Short mmCIF file of C-alpha atoms in Angstrom, two decimals:
data_model
loop_
_atom_site.label_atom_id
_atom_site.label_comp_id
_atom_site.label_asym_id
_atom_site.label_seq_id
_atom_site.Cartn_x
_atom_site.Cartn_y
_atom_site.Cartn_z
CA MET A 948 -91.29 -40.45 -5.65
CA LEU A 949 -91.51 -37.82 -2.85
CA LEU A 950 -94.99 -37.09 -1.60
CA ALA A 951 -94.43 -34.21 0.83
CA PHE A 952 -95.05 -31.45 -1.68
CA SER A 953 -97.25 -28.38 -1.36
CA GLY A 954 -95.19 -25.57 -2.82
CA CYS A 955 -97.16 -25.42 -6.09
CA LYS A 956 -100.67 -25.08 -4.71
CA GLU A 957 -102.67 -22.43 -6.54
CA ASP A 958 -106.07 -21.86 -8.09
CA LYS A 959 -106.07 -24.06 -11.15
CA ASP A 960 -108.52 -25.27 -13.77
CA GLU A 961 -109.48 -28.91 -13.63
CA LEU A 962 -107.91 -31.03 -16.38
CA VAL A 963 -110.34 -32.83 -18.62
CA GLY A 964 -109.20 -36.29 -19.60
CA THR A 965 -105.63 -37.45 -19.41
CA GLY A 966 -103.21 -34.58 -19.66
CA VAL A 967 -100.63 -32.34 -17.99
CA LYS A 968 -100.69 -28.67 -17.05
CA THR A 969 -97.80 -26.22 -16.59
CA LEU A 970 -98.17 -24.08 -13.50
CA ASP A 971 -96.42 -20.81 -12.70
CA ALA A 972 -92.92 -21.01 -11.28
CA LYS A 973 -92.56 -20.15 -7.62
CA ASP A 974 -89.86 -18.72 -5.35
CA VAL A 975 -87.83 -17.27 -8.24
CA THR A 976 -84.54 -15.66 -7.09
CA GLY A 977 -81.35 -14.72 -8.83
CA SER A 978 -80.19 -18.34 -8.92
CA LYS A 979 -83.17 -20.57 -8.10
CA ALA A 980 -86.74 -21.30 -9.20
CA LEU A 981 -89.39 -23.88 -8.29
CA LEU A 982 -91.12 -25.36 -11.37
CA CYS A 983 -94.70 -26.57 -10.82
CA GLY A 984 -97.00 -28.84 -12.78
CA LEU A 985 -100.26 -30.79 -12.54
CA ILE A 986 -101.03 -34.16 -14.07
CA ASN A 987 -104.51 -35.66 -14.74
CA ALA A 988 -104.43 -39.41 -14.49
CA PRO A 989 -105.96 -41.98 -12.13
CA ASP A 990 -102.61 -42.83 -10.58
CA PRO A 991 -99.67 -41.80 -12.78
CA VAL A 992 -97.12 -43.14 -10.36
CA ALA A 993 -98.70 -46.55 -10.11
CA MET A 994 -99.15 -46.66 -13.87
CA ASP A 995 -95.47 -45.74 -14.26
CA PHE A 996 -96.11 -42.71 -16.44
CA GLU A 997 -93.11 -40.65 -17.31
CA PHE A 998 -93.62 -36.97 -16.52
CA GLY A 999 -91.62 -33.90 -15.59
CA PHE A 1000 -90.45 -30.65 -17.18
CA GLU A 1001 -88.72 -29.58 -20.33
CA ILE A 1002 -86.50 -26.52 -19.82
CA SER A 1003 -84.97 -24.30 -22.47
CA MET A 1004 -83.32 -20.95 -23.03
CA ASN A 1005 -85.49 -20.52 -26.11
CA PRO A 1006 -89.28 -20.47 -26.36
CA ASP A 1007 -89.26 -22.86 -29.33
CA PHE A 1008 -87.56 -25.60 -27.28
CA THR A 1009 -84.96 -26.50 -29.90
CA THR A 1010 -83.19 -29.75 -29.29
CA GLU A 1011 -79.84 -28.10 -28.62
CA SER A 1012 -81.17 -25.91 -25.83
CA THR A 1013 -83.70 -28.22 -24.18
CA SER A 1014 -83.17 -30.42 -21.17
CA LYS A 1015 -85.55 -32.67 -19.27
CA VAL A 1016 -85.86 -33.16 -15.53
CA ARG A 1017 -87.96 -35.65 -13.63
CA PRO A 1018 -89.96 -34.27 -10.68
CA GLN A 1019 -88.46 -34.12 -7.22
CA TYR A 1020 -91.84 -33.60 -5.59
CA TYR A 1021 -95.25 -35.20 -6.11
CA ASN A 1022 -98.39 -35.40 -3.92
CA GLU A 1023 -101.72 -37.07 -3.81
CA ASN A 1024 -103.29 -34.15 -5.69
CA HIS A 1025 -101.11 -35.04 -8.66
CA GLU A 1026 -99.08 -31.86 -8.22
CA PHE A 1027 -95.38 -32.19 -8.96
CA GLY A 1028 -92.38 -29.91 -8.95
CA TYR A 1029 -88.66 -29.48 -9.50
CA GLN A 1030 -86.27 -27.07 -7.76
CA LEU A 1031 -83.83 -25.51 -10.26
CA LYS A 1032 -80.52 -24.28 -8.82
CA ASN A 1033 -77.38 -22.52 -9.99
CA LEU A 1034 -79.27 -20.45 -12.51
CA MET A 1035 -77.76 -17.40 -14.18
CA PRO A 1036 -79.02 -14.13 -12.73
CA ALA A 1037 -81.14 -11.75 -14.82
CA THR A 1038 -81.86 -14.51 -17.34
CA THR A 1039 -85.18 -15.70 -18.85
CA TYR A 1040 -85.88 -19.45 -18.83
CA TYR A 1041 -88.73 -21.27 -20.63
CA TYR A 1042 -90.32 -24.44 -19.34
CA ARG A 1043 -93.33 -26.70 -19.82
CA ALA A 1044 -94.70 -29.77 -18.13
CA TYR A 1045 -94.78 -33.03 -20.09
CA MET A 1046 -96.16 -36.56 -19.66
CA ILE A 1047 -95.78 -39.74 -21.69
CA ASN A 1048 -98.78 -42.11 -21.46
CA GLN A 1049 -99.06 -45.22 -23.61
CA MET A 1050 -96.54 -43.83 -26.07
CA MET A 1051 -98.46 -40.56 -26.22
CA LEU A 1052 -96.56 -37.33 -25.40
CA TYR A 1053 -98.53 -34.58 -23.71
CA HIS A 1054 -97.26 -31.01 -23.15
CA GLY A 1055 -98.51 -28.31 -20.91
CA GLU A 1056 -98.52 -24.64 -21.76
CA VAL A 1057 -95.12 -22.96 -22.30
CA LYS A 1058 -94.34 -20.65 -19.42
CA SER A 1059 -91.29 -18.59 -18.48
CA PHE A 1060 -89.62 -16.87 -15.57
CA THR A 1061 -86.75 -14.41 -15.26
CA THR A 1062 -84.19 -14.76 -12.50
CA GLY A 1063 -83.50 -11.73 -10.40
CA VAL A 1064 -80.36 -9.60 -10.05
CA ILE A 1065 -77.81 -10.80 -7.45
CA PRO A 1066 -76.25 -7.69 -5.91
CA VAL A 1067 -72.59 -7.36 -5.01
CA GLU A 1068 -71.96 -7.61 -1.29
CA SER A 1069 -68.20 -7.00 -1.11
CA VAL A 1070 -64.94 -6.73 -3.02
CA SER A 1071 -61.47 -7.53 -1.70
CA LEU A 1072 -57.91 -7.35 -3.05
CA ASP A 1073 -55.29 -10.07 -2.73
CA ARG A 1074 -53.02 -7.55 -0.92
CA ASN A 1075 -53.55 -4.27 0.86
CA ASP A 1076 -50.03 -2.90 0.78
CA TYR A 1077 -47.01 -3.33 -1.45
CA THR A 1078 -43.57 -1.73 -1.79
CA PHE A 1079 -41.81 -1.34 -5.13
CA ASN A 1080 -38.03 -1.28 -4.98
CA ALA A 1081 -37.54 0.27 -8.40
CA ILE A 1082 -39.39 2.75 -10.60
CA GLY A 1083 -40.88 1.02 -13.63
CA ASN A 1084 -41.65 -2.25 -11.86
CA SER A 1085 -45.23 -3.51 -11.93
CA LEU A 1086 -47.62 -6.04 -10.42
CA PHE A 1087 -51.23 -7.15 -10.88
CA LEU A 1088 -53.77 -6.81 -8.10
CA ARG A 1089 -56.38 -9.56 -8.03
CA THR A 1090 -59.96 -9.03 -6.87
CA THR A 1091 -62.58 -11.25 -5.28
CA VAL A 1092 -66.18 -10.08 -5.69
CA LEU A 1093 -68.78 -11.70 -3.43
CA PRO A 1094 -71.08 -13.42 -3.81
CA LEU A 1095 -69.34 -15.34 -6.55
CA ASN A 1096 -72.59 -15.42 -8.59
CA ALA A 1097 -73.23 -11.69 -8.34
CA THR A 1098 -74.93 -10.40 -11.46
CA ASN A 1099 -72.51 -7.61 -12.25
CA LYS A 1100 -68.94 -8.20 -11.05
CA SER A 1101 -67.39 -5.38 -13.05
CA VAL A 1102 -64.94 -3.12 -11.21
CA GLU A 1103 -63.26 0.21 -11.77
CA TRP A 1104 -59.70 1.14 -10.76
CA SER A 1105 -58.16 4.42 -9.68
CA SER A 1106 -54.97 5.88 -8.13
CA ASN A 1107 -54.93 8.90 -5.89
CA ASN A 1108 -51.38 9.79 -7.00
CA GLU A 1109 -50.45 8.85 -10.54
CA ASN A 1110 -47.04 10.48 -10.15
CA VAL A 1111 -46.23 7.60 -7.82
CA ALA A 1112 -48.25 4.69 -9.24
CA THR A 1113 -50.75 4.17 -12.07
CA VAL A 1114 -53.28 1.38 -12.50
CA ASN A 1115 -54.93 0.09 -15.68
CA SER A 1116 -58.39 -1.40 -16.18
CA TYR A 1117 -57.10 -4.88 -15.38
CA GLY A 1118 -55.53 -4.03 -12.02
CA GLY A 1119 -52.01 -3.70 -13.38
CA VAL A 1120 -50.06 -1.27 -11.16
CA THR A 1121 -46.85 0.41 -12.37
CA ALA A 1122 -44.42 2.37 -10.21
CA GLN A 1123 -43.89 5.85 -11.65
CA GLY A 1124 -41.96 7.75 -8.97
CA ASN A 1125 -40.86 7.76 -5.36
CA GLY A 1126 -43.61 8.21 -2.81
CA ARG A 1127 -46.91 6.71 -1.72
CA ALA A 1128 -50.21 6.16 -3.55
CA ILE A 1129 -53.54 4.49 -2.77
CA ILE A 1130 -54.97 2.17 -5.42
CA THR A 1131 -58.76 1.76 -5.12
CA VAL A 1132 -60.97 -0.88 -6.69
CA LYS A 1133 -64.71 -0.11 -6.82
CA THR A 1134 -67.58 -2.36 -7.98
CA VAL A 1135 -69.90 -0.92 -10.61
CA ASP A 1136 -72.82 -2.52 -8.76
CA GLN A 1137 -73.31 -1.27 -5.21
CA GLY A 1138 -70.05 0.73 -5.19
CA LYS A 1139 -68.17 -1.58 -2.82
CA THR A 1140 -64.43 -0.74 -2.45
CA ASP A 1141 -61.10 -1.99 -1.23
CA THR A 1142 -57.66 -0.36 -1.33
CA CYS A 1143 -53.97 -1.17 -1.60
CA ALA A 1144 -51.34 1.23 -0.29
CA ILE A 1145 -48.41 1.42 -2.74
CA THR A 1146 -44.98 2.63 -1.68
CA VAL A 1147 -42.31 3.27 -4.30
CA LYS A 1148 -38.71 3.36 -3.15
CA GLN A 1149 -36.05 3.29 -5.84
CA LEU A 1150 -33.27 1.19 -4.33
CA VAL A 1151 -29.63 1.70 -5.07
CA THR A 1152 -28.46 -0.65 -7.83
CA SER A 1153 -24.74 0.06 -7.59
CA ILE A 1154 -22.17 1.93 -5.55
CA ALA A 1155 -18.80 3.01 -6.90
CA ILE A 1156 -16.07 4.02 -4.45
CA SER A 1157 -13.75 6.73 -5.74
CA LYS A 1158 -10.74 4.40 -5.36
CA THR A 1159 -10.59 0.59 -5.52
CA SER A 1160 -7.13 0.49 -3.94
CA LEU A 1161 -5.28 2.81 -1.62
CA SER A 1162 -1.70 2.87 -0.34
CA LEU A 1163 -0.98 4.67 2.92
CA VAL A 1164 1.85 4.99 5.41
CA VAL A 1165 1.04 4.55 9.09
CA GLY A 1166 -0.56 7.75 10.37
CA GLU A 1167 -1.65 8.98 6.92
CA GLU A 1168 -5.28 9.72 6.03
CA ASP A 1169 -7.31 9.79 2.84
CA THR A 1170 -11.02 10.32 2.22
CA LEU A 1171 -13.05 8.07 -0.06
CA SER A 1172 -16.28 9.14 -1.73
CA VAL A 1173 -19.10 7.15 -3.33
CA THR A 1174 -21.31 7.47 -6.39
CA PHE A 1175 -24.79 5.93 -6.25
CA LEU A 1176 -26.82 4.63 -9.17
CA PRO A 1177 -29.47 5.30 -10.25
CA ASP A 1178 -29.57 9.04 -9.68
CA ASN A 1179 -33.20 8.88 -8.48
CA ALA A 1180 -32.49 6.38 -5.69
CA ASN A 1181 -34.45 7.24 -2.56
CA ASP A 1182 -31.68 6.84 -0.02
CA LYS A 1183 -28.20 7.73 -1.23
CA THR A 1184 -26.41 7.15 2.06
CA CYS A 1185 -24.10 4.34 3.10
CA THR A 1186 -22.36 2.78 6.07
CA TRP A 1187 -18.57 2.54 6.07
CA THR A 1188 -16.76 -0.43 7.63
CA SER A 1189 -13.21 -1.74 7.84
CA SER A 1190 -12.33 -5.42 7.75
CA ASP A 1191 -9.49 -4.80 10.20
CA ASN A 1192 -9.57 -1.71 12.41
CA SER A 1193 -6.12 -2.57 13.73
CA VAL A 1194 -4.75 -1.83 10.23
CA ALA A 1195 -7.04 0.95 8.98
CA THR A 1196 -10.14 2.66 10.31
CA VAL A 1197 -12.85 4.55 8.45
CA ASP A 1198 -15.37 7.09 9.78
CA GLU A 1199 -18.93 7.86 8.70
CA ASN A 1200 -17.66 10.28 6.07
CA GLY A 1201 -15.31 7.82 4.37
CA LYS A 1202 -12.10 9.16 5.93
CA VAL A 1203 -9.55 6.34 6.14
CA THR A 1204 -6.77 6.42 8.74
CA ALA A 1205 -3.76 4.09 8.48
CA VAL A 1206 -3.08 2.49 11.88
CA ALA A 1207 -0.52 -0.26 11.37
CA ARG A 1208 1.23 -2.18 8.61
CA GLY A 1209 -1.03 -4.63 6.80
CA THR A 1210 -4.03 -4.87 4.50
CA ALA A 1211 -7.65 -3.95 5.22
CA ILE A 1212 -10.78 -3.83 3.08
CA ILE A 1213 -12.87 -0.68 3.39
CA LYS A 1214 -16.50 -1.28 2.41
CA ALA A 1215 -19.39 1.08 1.69
CA THR A 1216 -22.84 -0.55 2.03
CA ALA A 1217 -26.07 1.15 0.95
CA ASN A 1218 -28.43 1.96 3.83
CA ASP A 1219 -31.65 1.34 1.87
CA GLY A 1220 -31.70 -2.42 2.38
CA SER A 1221 -30.64 -3.25 -1.18
CA GLY A 1222 -27.48 -4.93 0.08
CA VAL A 1223 -25.42 -3.19 -2.60
CA SER A 1224 -21.83 -2.48 -1.60
CA SER A 1225 -18.42 -1.61 -2.94
CA SER A 1226 -14.95 -1.98 -1.49
CA CYS A 1227 -11.46 -0.53 -1.55
CA GLN A 1228 -8.30 -2.42 -0.58
CA VAL A 1229 -6.07 -0.39 1.68
CA LEU A 1230 -2.38 -1.24 1.98
CA VAL A 1231 -0.66 0.24 4.98
CA ARG A 1232 3.13 0.36 5.01
CA SER A 1233 5.42 1.45 7.79
CA ASN A 1234 7.31 3.92 5.61
CA SER A 1235 6.98 5.84 2.40
CA CYS A 1236 8.35 4.26 -0.75
CA PRO A 1237 12.15 4.68 -0.47
CA ASP A 1238 14.53 5.66 -3.22
CA GLY A 1239 15.40 2.67 -5.35
CA ALA A 1240 11.99 1.03 -4.88
CA VAL A 1241 8.68 1.02 -6.71
CA ASP A 1242 5.14 0.73 -5.37
CA LEU A 1243 3.38 -2.12 -7.19
CA GLY A 1244 0.30 -1.86 -4.98
CA LEU A 1245 1.45 -4.88 -2.97
CA SER A 1246 2.12 -5.34 0.73
CA VAL A 1247 5.76 -4.21 0.38
CA TYR A 1248 7.78 -1.95 -1.90
CA TRP A 1249 10.07 -3.78 -4.31
CA SER A 1250 13.53 -2.51 -5.14
CA THR A 1251 14.22 -1.84 -8.80
CA CYS A 1252 17.66 -3.49 -8.72
CA ASN A 1253 19.47 -6.51 -7.32
CA LEU A 1254 21.73 -6.41 -4.28
CA SER A 1255 25.53 -6.31 -4.15
CA GLU A 1256 27.87 -6.13 -1.18
CA SER A 1257 28.13 -2.36 -1.69
CA GLY A 1258 24.35 -1.80 -1.94
CA LEU A 1259 21.79 -1.85 -4.71
CA VAL A 1260 23.38 -2.13 -8.16
CA ASN A 1261 23.02 0.93 -10.36
CA SER A 1262 20.87 -0.60 -13.15
CA PRO A 1263 18.06 -3.19 -13.24
CA GLU A 1264 19.88 -5.38 -15.76
CA VAL A 1265 23.03 -5.74 -13.57
CA TYR A 1266 23.18 -9.16 -11.91
CA GLY A 1267 24.58 -8.10 -8.55
CA ASP A 1268 26.32 -10.46 -6.11
CA TYR A 1269 25.39 -13.98 -5.05
CA PHE A 1270 24.65 -14.82 -1.43
CA ALA A 1271 24.14 -18.05 0.47
CA TRP A 1272 20.93 -18.12 2.51
CA GLY A 1273 21.47 -16.43 5.87
CA GLU A 1274 24.98 -15.14 4.99
CA THR A 1275 25.69 -11.43 4.67
CA SER A 1276 28.59 -11.44 2.22
CA SER A 1277 29.34 -13.07 -1.11
CA LYS A 1278 32.15 -15.57 -1.68
CA LEU A 1279 35.00 -15.13 -4.14
CA ASN A 1280 37.57 -17.83 -3.51
CA VAL A 1281 35.48 -19.97 -1.19
CA PRO A 1282 33.17 -22.70 -2.55
CA TYR A 1283 29.42 -22.48 -2.09
CA ASP A 1284 28.91 -25.77 -0.26
CA TRP A 1285 28.30 -27.18 3.23
CA SER A 1286 31.98 -27.02 4.12
CA SER A 1287 31.96 -23.21 4.02
CA TYR A 1288 28.35 -22.54 4.99
CA LYS A 1289 28.09 -20.29 8.02
CA TRP A 1290 25.21 -22.01 9.84
CA CYS A 1291 26.43 -25.61 10.08
CA ASN A 1292 29.41 -27.66 11.05
CA GLY A 1293 30.17 -28.96 7.59
CA SER A 1294 27.00 -30.92 6.83
CA PRO A 1295 23.20 -30.44 6.52
CA THR A 1296 22.72 -32.56 9.65
CA SER A 1297 24.83 -30.28 11.81
CA LEU A 1298 22.87 -27.04 11.43
CA THR A 1299 23.59 -24.47 14.12
CA LYS A 1300 20.73 -22.04 13.36
CA TYR A 1301 17.34 -22.06 11.66
CA ASN A 1302 16.31 -25.62 12.41
CA ILE A 1303 13.19 -27.28 13.79
CA TYR A 1304 14.30 -30.96 13.87
CA SER A 1305 16.97 -32.39 16.19
CA SER A 1306 18.05 -34.83 13.50
CA TYR A 1307 19.42 -31.86 11.52
CA GLY A 1308 21.32 -30.21 14.32
CA THR A 1309 20.64 -27.56 16.93
CA VAL A 1310 16.93 -26.76 17.24
CA ASP A 1311 15.91 -23.09 17.58
CA ASN A 1312 12.56 -23.25 15.72
CA LYS A 1313 13.43 -20.17 13.66
CA THR A 1314 11.85 -20.26 10.17
CA THR A 1315 12.52 -16.70 8.97
CA LEU A 1316 15.88 -14.94 8.84
CA ASP A 1317 16.70 -12.65 11.73
CA SER A 1318 17.54 -9.07 10.81
CA GLU A 1319 21.25 -9.62 11.53
CA ASP A 1320 21.30 -12.55 9.06
CA ASP A 1321 19.21 -10.81 6.41
CA VAL A 1322 21.76 -9.56 3.90
CA ALA A 1323 19.43 -6.91 2.45
CA HIS A 1324 18.84 -5.39 5.87
CA VAL A 1325 22.50 -5.63 6.90
CA ILE A 1326 23.73 -3.87 3.74
CA LEU A 1327 20.89 -1.37 3.15
CA GLY A 1328 19.60 -0.80 6.69
CA GLY A 1329 16.30 0.95 7.49
CA SER A 1330 13.24 -1.09 6.56
CA TRP A 1331 15.01 -2.96 3.76
CA ARG A 1332 15.06 -6.74 3.97
CA MET A 1333 14.71 -9.93 1.91
CA PRO A 1334 11.18 -10.82 0.80
CA THR A 1335 9.36 -13.66 2.54
CA TYR A 1336 7.78 -16.64 0.82
CA ALA A 1337 4.35 -14.91 1.13
CA GLU A 1338 5.66 -11.70 -0.46
CA TRP A 1339 7.17 -13.55 -3.42
CA ARG A 1340 3.90 -15.41 -3.79
CA GLU A 1341 2.05 -12.09 -3.86
CA LEU A 1342 4.40 -10.92 -6.63
CA LEU A 1343 3.73 -14.12 -8.59
CA GLU A 1344 -0.04 -13.99 -8.20
CA LYS A 1345 -0.78 -10.27 -8.54
CA CYS A 1346 1.61 -9.42 -11.37
CA SER A 1347 2.18 -10.44 -14.96
CA TRP A 1348 5.59 -12.02 -15.67
CA ASN A 1349 6.80 -11.50 -19.23
CA GLY A 1350 10.07 -12.91 -20.49
CA THR A 1351 12.56 -10.88 -22.54
CA SER A 1352 15.96 -11.71 -24.02
CA ASN A 1353 16.94 -8.07 -24.57
CA TYR A 1354 15.77 -5.82 -21.77
CA ASN A 1355 15.77 -2.20 -22.95
CA GLY A 1356 18.28 -3.07 -25.65
CA THR A 1357 20.92 -4.19 -23.13
CA GLY A 1358 21.02 -7.79 -24.35
CA VAL A 1359 20.12 -9.02 -20.84
CA ALA A 1360 17.47 -11.72 -20.46
CA GLY A 1361 15.00 -11.95 -17.61
CA ARG A 1362 11.45 -11.19 -16.52
CA ILE A 1363 9.54 -7.91 -16.68
CA VAL A 1364 7.12 -8.09 -13.75
CA THR A 1365 4.13 -5.72 -14.12
CA SER A 1366 1.49 -5.07 -11.46
CA ASN A 1367 -2.10 -6.15 -12.11
CA VAL A 1368 -3.40 -4.16 -9.14
CA GLU A 1369 -5.87 -1.44 -10.09
CA GLY A 1370 -4.16 1.94 -9.97
CA TYR A 1371 -0.67 0.44 -10.28
CA LYS A 1372 -0.81 -1.26 -13.67
CA ASP A 1373 1.81 1.12 -15.05
CA LYS A 1374 4.37 -0.04 -12.47
CA SER A 1375 6.93 -2.81 -13.05
CA ILE A 1376 10.33 -4.19 -12.11
CA PHE A 1377 12.90 -6.21 -14.07
CA LEU A 1378 14.49 -9.39 -12.70
CA PRO A 1379 17.62 -10.39 -14.67
CA ALA A 1380 18.31 -14.07 -15.33
CA ALA A 1381 21.51 -13.99 -13.29
CA GLY A 1382 21.80 -17.75 -12.74
CA GLY A 1383 23.32 -19.05 -9.51
CA ARG A 1384 26.52 -20.25 -7.89
CA SER A 1385 27.19 -23.72 -6.52
CA VAL A 1386 30.61 -24.80 -5.30
CA THR A 1387 32.90 -22.63 -7.46
CA SER A 1388 30.95 -22.25 -10.71
CA LEU A 1389 28.30 -19.87 -12.00
CA SER A 1390 25.51 -21.71 -13.81
CA ASP A 1391 22.54 -20.70 -15.98
CA ALA A 1392 23.47 -17.01 -16.25
CA GLY A 1393 21.39 -15.53 -19.08
CA SER A 1394 18.83 -18.36 -19.05
CA ARG A 1395 17.60 -18.73 -15.49
CA GLY A 1396 17.01 -16.57 -12.46
CA TYR A 1397 17.24 -17.76 -8.82
CA TYR A 1398 16.12 -15.36 -6.05
CA TRP A 1399 16.18 -16.13 -2.35
CA SER A 1400 13.28 -15.61 0.04
CA SER A 1401 13.88 -15.21 3.77
CA SER A 1402 11.76 -18.31 4.53
CA LEU A 1403 13.05 -21.73 5.55
CA LEU A 1404 11.71 -24.96 4.03
CA THR A 1405 10.38 -26.41 7.27
CA ASP A 1406 10.01 -29.97 5.90
CA TYR A 1407 13.77 -30.09 5.31
CA PRO A 1408 15.69 -27.36 7.18
CA GLY A 1409 18.74 -27.78 4.96
CA TYR A 1410 16.77 -26.04 2.20
CA ALA A 1411 15.17 -22.60 1.86
CA TRP A 1412 12.50 -21.22 -0.47
CA ASN A 1413 13.40 -19.32 -3.61
CA VAL A 1414 11.75 -18.18 -6.81
CA VAL A 1415 13.08 -19.58 -10.06
CA PHE A 1416 12.28 -18.71 -13.67
CA TYR A 1417 13.52 -20.01 -17.01
CA TYR A 1418 12.15 -20.10 -20.55
CA GLY A 1419 8.37 -19.66 -20.18
CA TYR A 1420 8.19 -20.86 -16.58
CA GLU A 1421 8.32 -19.15 -13.20
CA SER A 1422 7.50 -20.77 -9.88
CA TRP A 1423 8.80 -21.86 -6.50
CA GLY A 1424 12.09 -23.58 -5.92
CA VAL A 1425 13.84 -25.06 -2.90
CA ASP A 1426 17.62 -25.33 -2.85
CA ASN A 1427 20.48 -25.95 -0.48
CA ARG A 1428 21.01 -23.05 1.86
CA TYR A 1429 24.65 -22.85 0.81
CA ASP A 1430 23.81 -22.02 -2.85
CA GLY A 1431 24.67 -18.54 -4.05
CA PHE A 1432 21.57 -16.80 -5.42
CA SER A 1433 20.46 -13.27 -6.26
CA VAL A 1434 18.67 -11.10 -3.70
CA ARG A 1435 15.96 -8.58 -4.62
CA PRO A 1436 15.28 -6.45 -1.51
CA VAL A 1437 11.90 -5.15 -0.35
CA SER A 1438 10.96 -2.37 2.03
CA GLU A 1439 8.02 -2.18 4.41
#
């Protein structure tokens, strides 16, 4: 038992006989109080008396609300005490001293004390600035009132501009309109404050470019425009860029200029930091779409008819002539085989042009037909030529191929090829199932179509790439260069 105790000294009546006296509490604050008592016994510590204080929130000391504490302090004058901590502010507590001696319970007088009010010293918010990126969004501001055991921690909220942001009684802030507002929290006790600066900027949620695809001839110009959503976005400006300025350029106003043949992506990106963008594919061709061709929105124009020695045939369903790969005329009384093929000496291992391996003949490393060996260019002139492997692939991948056995009532079978490119979905061509010639016979006419590309099969130079279709199937084919197949010209 501690003996260094003098905090409870006061004028007190002497106790008569064995007993205990409750003294007034000392040093009462908003959270602490020193309980004091006096015991009358020869030597209560030596005699191992139990004594201390009973504490309650009620003056009748009901069992549910009563607790006992043993003294922390005791001195030779038989004074004892207990320091209560963590009390609730502005609250009345009841206490009395007690002692148990030889099974006898003694109580002192019931006394009480009321803790004081703990004033607020400060209030702070979990953030002091915040930016909303859309009207209607919300967040909750959290407060810290110090000291943590302040008696009255109630706060009030206000906004200096409710057209921009409102705040409810729980610190919930909602963006109402573009601009800036100051949200203030104020303590009811002491009027301490803190603020949060709210900025509302409605970001762009989407951009729509006036055209998603654009076809231009070198030197032509067109101007794109944009539509921003929502209408109340703060910053409705954008930055224009081109994926390839060597093909097409774009200025700050969306004006696109075609520079050279190819494809470029023009992009508009919002300047407000939202990252929202939209794009337009620009196809640049060397020439305008010529007569006899259709613009499918692809990298080249496709002719509407097959090729014959006298030019394009007069109707899409007409088969046209059959040409060996790299030859510029058809064959009537000469077989389509290696013995008559122009670019060899009678066998696939004696190639004289378009070869990359010495084991197949003369090596020139040419893999695409020269203009003078491109039958479409030789017969039609201008920018007409045979399509490359890549251009046929583009036709396969960016168009729908639908089979028919009776094109436009003509009784001719083939494929109707319709563009899937935005802005060109009403454009199509018809490829008749003209079959092909090998040696002296025509095979598969009416059931299959074989169409040459201008690209060599580099793995085996005796073959060249073609497109083949039959029944419900269309894909790549590779055949002997001497075979007689249809040619569908393209123009740049």
